[in-house]
Coordinates of C-alpha atoms in Angstrom, one line a residue:
X1 CA 14.7 -22.4 25.1
X2 CA 14.7 -26.3 24.9
X3 CA 10.9 -26.1 24.6
X4 CA 11.1 -23.7 21.7
X5 CA 13.5 -26.1 20.0
X6 CA 11.0 -28.8 20.3
X7 CA 8.3 -26.6 18.8
X8 CA 10.5 -25.6 15.9
X9 CA 11.1 -29.3 15.2
X10 CA 7.4 -30.0 15.3
X11 CA 6.7 -27.0 13.0
X12 CA 9.0 -28.2 10.3
X13 CA 8.1 -31.9 10.4
X14 CA 6.3 -33.4 7.4
X15 CA 3.2 -34.1 9.4
X16 CA 2.9 -30.4 10.5
X17 CA 3.9 -28.7 7.2
X18 CA 1.5 -25.8 6.8
X19 CA -0.3 -24.7 3.7
X20 CA 0.4 -21.3 2.1
X21 CA -1.8 -19.1 -0.1
X22 CA -0.5 -16.6 -2.5
X23 CA -1.0 -12.8 -2.2
X24 CA -0.9 -11.4 -5.7
X25 CA 0.2 -8.0 -6.8
X26 CA -3.3 -7.1 -8.0
X27 CA -4.6 -8.0 -4.5
X28 CA -1.9 -5.8 -3.0
X29 CA -2.9 -2.8 -5.1
X30 CA -6.6 -3.3 -4.4
X31 CA -6.0 -3.9 -0.6
X32 CA -4.1 -0.7 0.1
X33 CA -5.5 1.8 -2.4
X34 CA -8.4 2.6 -0.2
X35 CA -6.4 3.3 3.0
X36 CA -4.6 6.5 2.2
X37 CA -3.0 8.3 -0.7
X38 CA 0.8 8.2 -0.8
X39 CA 2.9 11.3 -0.1
X40 CA 4.8 12.8 -3.1
X41 CA 6.5 9.8 -4.6
X42 CA 10.3 9.4 -4.0
X43 CA 12.7 8.6 -6.8
X44 CA 15.2 6.4 -5.1
X45 CA 16.5 3.2 -6.7
X46 CA 16.1 1.1 -3.6
X47 CA 13.5 0.4 -0.9
X48 CA 13.5 -0.8 2.7
X49 CA 11.2 -3.2 4.6
X50 CA 11.3 -2.9 8.4
X51 CA 10.2 -5.5 10.9
X52 CA 8.7 -3.9 13.9
X53 CA 8.9 -5.9 17.1
X54 CA 12.5 -6.3 18.2
X55 CA 13.8 -3.9 15.4
X56 CA 11.8 -0.7 15.7
X57 CA 10.0 -1.2 19.0
X58 CA 10.0 -3.3 22.1
X59 CA 6.5 -3.1 23.4
X60 CA 5.7 0.6 22.9
X61 CA 9.2 1.8 23.3
X62 CA 11.4 2.7 20.3
X63 CA 14.7 0.9 20.3
X64 CA 18.0 0.9 18.4
X65 CA 17.7 4.6 17.5
X66 CA 14.7 3.9 15.3
X67 CA 13.2 7.4 15.4
X68 CA 16.5 9.0 14.2
X69 CA 16.9 6.3 11.6
X70 CA 13.4 6.8 10.1
X71 CA 13.8 10.6 10.0
X72 CA 16.7 10.1 7.6
X73 CA 14.3 8.7 5.1
X74 CA 12.4 12.0 4.7
X75 CA 13.4 15.3 3.1
X76 CA 13.5 18.7 4.9
X77 CA 9.8 19.2 4.1
X78 CA 8.8 16.0 5.9
X79 CA 8.0 14.1 2.7
X80 CA 9.3 10.5 2.3
X81 CA 12.4 10.5 0.1
X82 CA 13.3 6.8 0.5
X83 CA 10.4 4.3 -0.1
X84 CA 9.9 2.0 2.9
X85 CA 7.2 -0.2 4.5
X86 CA 6.7 -2.0 7.7
X87 CA 6.6 -5.7 7.1
X88 CA 5.4 -7.4 10.3
X89 CA 3.7 -10.6 11.3
X90 CA 2.1 -8.8 14.1
X91 CA -1.4 -7.3 14.1
X92 CA -4.7 -7.2 16.0
X93 CA -5.6 -3.6 15.0
X94 CA -6.5 -2.1 11.6
X95 CA -3.6 -0.8 9.4
X96 CA -4.9 2.8 9.9
X97 CA -4.7 2.6 13.7
X98 CA -1.3 0.9 13.5
X99 CA 0.1 3.6 11.2
X100 CA -1.2 6.3 13.6
X101 CA 0.4 4.6 16.6
X102 CA 3.7 4.2 14.8
X103 CA 3.6 7.9 13.7
X104 CA 3.1 9.0 17.3
X105 CA 5.8 6.7 18.7
X106 CA 8.4 7.4 16.0
X107 CA 7.6 11.1 15.3
X108 CA 7.4 10.7 11.5
X109 CA 4.4 10.6 9.1
X110 CA 3.5 7.0 8.4
X111 CA 0.6 6.0 6.2
X112 CA -1.6 3.0 6.5
X113 CA -0.4 2.0 3.0
X114 CA 3.1 1.5 4.5
X115 CA 1.9 -1.0 7.1
X116 CA 1.7 -4.6 5.9
X117 CA 0.6 -6.8 8.8
X118 CA 0.3 -10.6 9.1
X119 CA -3.5 -10.5 8.6
X120 CA -3.5 -7.9 5.7
X121 CA -3.8 -10.7 3.1
X122 CA -7.2 -11.7 4.6
X123 CA -8.6 -8.8 2.6
X124 CA -8.4 -11.0 -0.5
X125 CA -11.1 -13.3 0.9
X126 CA -13.8 -10.7 1.3
X127 CA -15.5 -11.7 -1.9
X128 CA -15.7 -15.3 -0.7
X129 CA -17.0 -14.6 2.8
X130 CA -18.4 -11.1 2.7
X131 CA -21.9 -11.9 4.0
X132 CA -21.1 -15.2 5.7
X133 CA -20.7 -15.7 9.5
X134 CA -17.0 -15.7 10.3
X135 CA -15.1 -15.9 13.6
X136 CA -12.0 -13.7 14.3
X137 CA -9.6 -14.8 17.0
X138 CA -6.9 -13.0 18.9
X139 CA -5.8 -10.1 21.0
X140 CA -6.6 -6.5 20.2
X141 CA -9.7 -6.0 18.0
X142 CA -9.8 -8.9 15.6
X143 CA -13.5 -8.4 14.6
X144 CA -12.9 -4.7 14.0
X145 CA -10.0 -5.6 11.7
X146 CA -12.1 -8.0 9.6
X147 CA -15.0 -5.6 9.5
X148 CA -12.8 -2.8 8.2
X149 CA -11.6 -5.2 5.5
X150 CA -15.2 -5.5 4.3
X151 CA -16.5 -8.7 6.1
X152 CA -20.1 -7.9 7.1
X153 CA -21.0 -10.7 9.5
X154 CA -18.0 -11.2 11.8
X155 CA -17.8 -12.0 15.6
X156 CA -14.7 -12.2 17.8
X157 CA -14.3 -15.6 19.5
X158 CA -14.9 -13.8 22.8
X159 CA -18.3 -12.7 21.5
X160 CA -19.2 -16.0 19.9
X161 CA -18.3 -18.1 22.9
X162 CA -20.5 -15.9 25.1
X163 CA -23.6 -17.2 23.3
X164 CA -22.9 -20.8 24.5
X165 CA -23.5 -21.6 28.1
X166 CA -20.7 -23.9 29.5
X167 CA -18.8 -24.1 26.2
X168 CA -15.6 -23.2 28.3
X169 CA -15.6 -25.7 31.2
X170 CA -12.9 -23.7 32.9
X171 CA -14.5 -20.3 32.5
X172 CA -15.7 -20.0 36.0
X173 CA -12.1 -20.3 37.3
X174 CA -10.9 -17.5 35.1
X175 CA -10.7 -13.8 36.2
X176 CA -11.2 -12.9 32.6
X177 CA -14.8 -14.1 32.5
X178 CA -16.0 -10.6 33.5
X179 CA -14.0 -8.9 30.7
X180 CA -16.9 -9.2 28.2
X181 CA -19.1 -6.7 29.8
X182 CA -20.5 -5.7 26.4
X183 CA -21.2 -9.3 25.3
X184 CA -24.7 -10.5 26.3
X185 CA -24.8 -13.8 28.0
X186 CA -27.5 -16.0 26.6
X187 CA -29.4 -18.8 28.5
X188 CA -29.7 -22.2 26.9
X189 CA -33.2 -21.4 25.8
X190 CA -32.0 -18.2 24.0
X191 CA -29.2 -20.0 22.3
X192 CA -31.8 -22.1 20.5
X193 CA -33.1 -19.0 18.8
X194 CA -33.6 -19.5 15.1
X195 CA -31.8 -16.3 14.3
X196 CA -29.0 -16.2 16.9
X197 CA -25.4 -17.0 16.1
X198 CA -25.6 -20.5 17.6
X199 CA -28.1 -21.5 14.9
X200 CA -25.9 -20.0 12.1
X201 CA -23.2 -22.0 10.5
X202 CA -19.7 -20.6 10.9
X203 CA -18.3 -20.5 7.4
X204 CA -14.7 -19.7 8.2
X205 CA -12.3 -19.0 11.1
X206 CA -9.5 -16.4 11.0
X207 CA -6.7 -16.3 13.5
X208 CA -6.0 -12.6 13.3
X209 CA -3.5 -12.2 16.2
X210 CA -2.1 -14.1 19.1
X211 CA -4.7 -16.0 21.2
X212 CA -5.1 -14.6 24.7
X213 CA -6.8 -17.7 26.2
X214 CA -5.3 -20.8 24.7
X215 CA -7.5 -23.3 26.6
X216 CA -10.8 -21.6 25.8
X217 CA -9.8 -20.8 22.2
X218 CA -8.6 -24.4 21.4
X219 CA -11.8 -25.8 23.0
X220 CA -14.1 -23.6 21.0
X221 CA -12.2 -23.9 17.8
X222 CA -12.3 -27.6 18.0
X223 CA -16.1 -27.3 18.6
X224 CA -16.5 -25.1 15.5
X225 CA -14.1 -26.9 13.2
X226 CA -15.2 -30.5 13.9
X227 CA -18.9 -29.9 13.5
X228 CA -18.9 -28.0 10.2
X229 CA -19.4 -24.7 12.1
X230 CA -22.2 -25.7 14.4
X231 CA -20.8 -26.4 17.9
X232 CA -22.6 -29.1 19.8
X233 CA -23.8 -30.9 16.7
X234 CA -22.5 -34.0 15.0
X235 CA -19.1 -34.3 13.3
X236 CA -19.1 -32.7 9.9
X237 CA -16.9 -31.2 7.2
X238 CA -14.4 -28.6 8.6
X239 CA -14.9 -25.0 7.6
X240 CA -11.8 -23.1 6.3
X241 CA -9.2 -22.0 8.9
X242 CA -6.7 -19.2 8.2
X243 CA -3.7 -18.1 10.3
X244 CA -2.1 -14.6 9.9
X245 CA 1.3 -16.0 10.5
X246 CA 3.2 -19.1 11.7
X247 CA 5.8 -17.5 14.0
X248 CA 6.9 -19.9 16.7
X249 CA 8.3 -17.1 18.9
X250 CA 8.9 -13.4 19.0
X251 CA 10.7 -10.9 21.2
X252 CA 8.5 -9.1 23.7
X253 CA 9.3 -7.2 26.8
X254 CA 10.5 -10.4 28.6
X255 CA 14.3 -11.0 28.2
X256 CA 13.7 -14.3 26.4
X257 CA 11.4 -15.2 23.4
X258 CA 7.7 -15.6 23.9
X259 CA 5.5 -18.3 22.2
X260 CA 3.8 -17.0 19.0
X261 CA 0.9 -17.9 16.7
X262 CA 2.9 -20.8 15.2
X263 CA 3.1 -22.4 18.7
X264 CA -0.7 -21.9 19.1
X265 CA -1.2 -23.6 15.7
X266 CA 0.9 -26.6 16.7
X267 CA -1.1 -27.0 19.9
X268 CA -4.5 -26.7 18.1
X269 CA -3.4 -29.1 15.3
X270 CA -1.9 -31.7 17.7
X271 CA -5.0 -31.8 19.8
X272 CA -7.4 -31.7 16.9
X273 CA -5.6 -34.6 15.1
X274 CA -5.7 -36.7 18.2
X275 CA -9.4 -36.2 19.0
X276 CA -11.1 -36.1 15.6
X277 CA -11.0 -38.5 12.6
X278 CA -9.8 -36.1 9.9
X279 CA -6.6 -34.1 10.0
X280 CA -6.8 -30.3 10.5
X281 CA -6.8 -28.3 7.3
X282 CA -5.5 -24.7 7.4
X283 CA -3.8 -21.9 5.4
X284 CA -1.0 -19.8 6.8
X285 CA 0.1 -16.4 5.7
X286 CA 2.9 -14.1 6.9
X287 CA 6.7 -14.1 6.8
X288 CA 8.8 -16.1 5.8
X289 CA 6.5 -17.0 2.9
X290 CA 8.1 -15.5 -0.3
X291 CA 4.8 -14.1 -1.5
X292 CA 4.8 -11.7 1.4
X293 CA 8.1 -10.2 0.2
X294 CA 7.0 -10.2 -3.4
X295 CA 3.9 -8.2 -2.4
X296 CA 6.0 -5.8 -0.4
X297 CA 8.1 -5.3 -3.5
X298 CA 5.1 -4.4 -5.6
X299 CA 3.8 -1.9 -3.0
X300 CA 7.3 -0.3 -2.8
X301 CA 7.4 0.0 -6.6
X302 CA 4.0 1.7 -6.6
X303 CA 5.3 4.4 -4.2
X304 CA 8.1 5.7 -6.5
X305 CA 8.1 8.1 -9.5
X306 CA 7.1 6.8 -12.9
X307 CA 7.7 3.0 -12.6
X308 CA 8.1 1.3 -16.0
X309 CA 5.8 -1.5 -16.8
X310 CA 7.6 -4.9 -16.7
X311 CA 10.7 -3.4 -15.1
X312 CA 11.7 -3.0 -11.4
X313 CA 13.3 0.4 -10.9
X314 CA 14.2 -0.6 -7.3
X315 CA 17.6 -2.3 -7.8
X316 CA 17.9 -3.4 -4.1
X317 CA 15.3 -4.1 -1.4
X318 CA 16.6 -4.2 2.1
X319 CA 14.8 -6.4 4.7
X320 CA 15.8 -5.4 8.3
X321 CA 14.7 -7.9 10.8
X322 CA 15.6 -9.6 14.1
X323 CA 14.4 -13.1 13.5
X324 CA 16.6 -15.3 11.2
X325 CA 13.8 -18.0 10.8
X326 CA 11.3 -15.4 9.6
X327 CA 12.9 -12.2 8.3
X328 CA 16.2 -13.5 6.9
X329 CA 14.8 -16.8 5.6
X330 CA 12.0 -15.0 3.9
X331 CA 14.3 -12.5 2.2
X332 CA 16.6 -15.4 1.1
X333 CA 13.7 -17.4 -0.4
X334 CA 12.3 -14.3 -2.2
X335 CA 15.7 -13.9 -3.9
X336 CA 16.8 -10.9 -5.9
X337 CA 16.6 -8.0 -5.4
X338 CA 16.3 -8.6 -1.6
X339 CA 19.3 -7.9 0.7
X340 CA 18.9 -9.2 4.3
X341 CA 20.1 -7.3 7.4
X342 CA 19.9 -9.0 10.8
X343 CA 19.8 -6.9 14.0
X344 CA 20.9 -8.1 17.4
X345 CA 18.1 -6.1 19.1
X346 CA 15.4 -8.7 19.3
X347 CA 15.2 -12.5 18.8
X348 CA 18.7 -12.8 17.5
X349 CA 21.5 -11.9 20.0
X350 CA 24.4 -13.9 18.6
X351 CA 27.9 -12.5 18.2
X352 CA 28.4 -13.7 14.6
X353 CA 25.9 -14.6 12.0
X354 CA 23.1 -17.1 12.1
X355 CA 24.4 -20.6 11.2
X356 CA 21.4 -21.8 9.2
X357 CA 20.0 -18.6 7.8
X358 CA 23.0 -16.2 7.6
X359 CA 22.1 -12.6 6.7
X360 CA 23.9 -10.5 4.1
X361 CA 24.8 -8.2 7.0
X362 CA 24.6 -8.3 10.8
X363 CA 24.4 -5.1 12.9
X364 CA 23.5 -4.2 16.4
X365 CA 20.6 -1.8 15.7
X366 CA 18.3 -0.5 13.0
X367 CA 20.1 2.8 13.1
X368 CA 23.3 1.1 12.1
X369 CA 21.4 -0.8 9.3
X370 CA 20.0 2.5 7.9
X371 CA 23.4 4.1 8.1
X372 CA 24.9 1.3 6.1
X373 CA 22.2 1.4 3.5
X374 CA 22.5 5.2 2.9
X375 CA 26.3 5.0 2.8
X376 CA 26.1 2.1 0.3
X377 CA 23.6 3.9 -1.9
X378 CA 25.9 7.0 -1.8
X379 CA 23.3 9.1 -0.1
X380 CA 24.8 11.3 2.5
X381 CA 22.5 12.9 5.0

């Protein structure tokens, strides 16, 4: 835990203050309109945003009575009666697949339009990089995610690194070197091909989900970013770098917190700034940035009956999360009409409230949170 405290201090220092890009309401409507149509629109005057890891699931196991809690948001016909979304910094798979997975695990009908992941805002950059070579980094299927968003020339870092002989000096010591059975290994002669990826300039890098191999990924990213997108060449202008979130830690299956994408960003930035003459430039998305909550608000508004232009019929929006530094801080910064509920089922395990980012309400489980919301809104089920 002392190590995590050091990382948090580094993350909030002036030298490491990350840059944030906005995610507009128009973008939100455009991004999710193609995924699936909404069910019959509910008419409630409030909405709910659920974090996933540590609130709804731990690994692939539902926790805190989450299946029962979510079922209370549907009518007897199985249609959604209370508008809600999942607002998570996680990712690594397309929203369609994440929705299908959640539906199966939680035994309710969940649409892709209800799933807002850390990398969902990357869709807004399709027009800029649609036909350019981009690199997608992280666990899961980062290249598939970006391809489904509309990027037409995308490689995962696993695939890209396989084109360069000896780019990872520790590769021969790793058991994972055989995992890329589908990625062709190219000799040094082949990598000089005029049309191969090594001869193409990488125009942007997207950290879609958590890095699996920090040593390899930091090495290759430094090669790409320091040379203007042409590893092995001279120092040049850095291509754009985007992070899906800046979480220092998250609650996984292990009893204590695990290092997240924010920790990886700190490691990459620290090394890059020590080795190369120009400081690393990047843009970070994800909670706790207020624009994420504002976008969720717009998406929830679009799911209800007859919204009035210029007015918000949702009088209260509830954020249910387990991480004070991400979920609660983000809801507080977003302001009205957000109401924050902190669960003790994940990152936060304190007896009272969080001393720095106190929630409006603290409960043990998501089921207790939903019960409170429905009682407060005078909806008895």
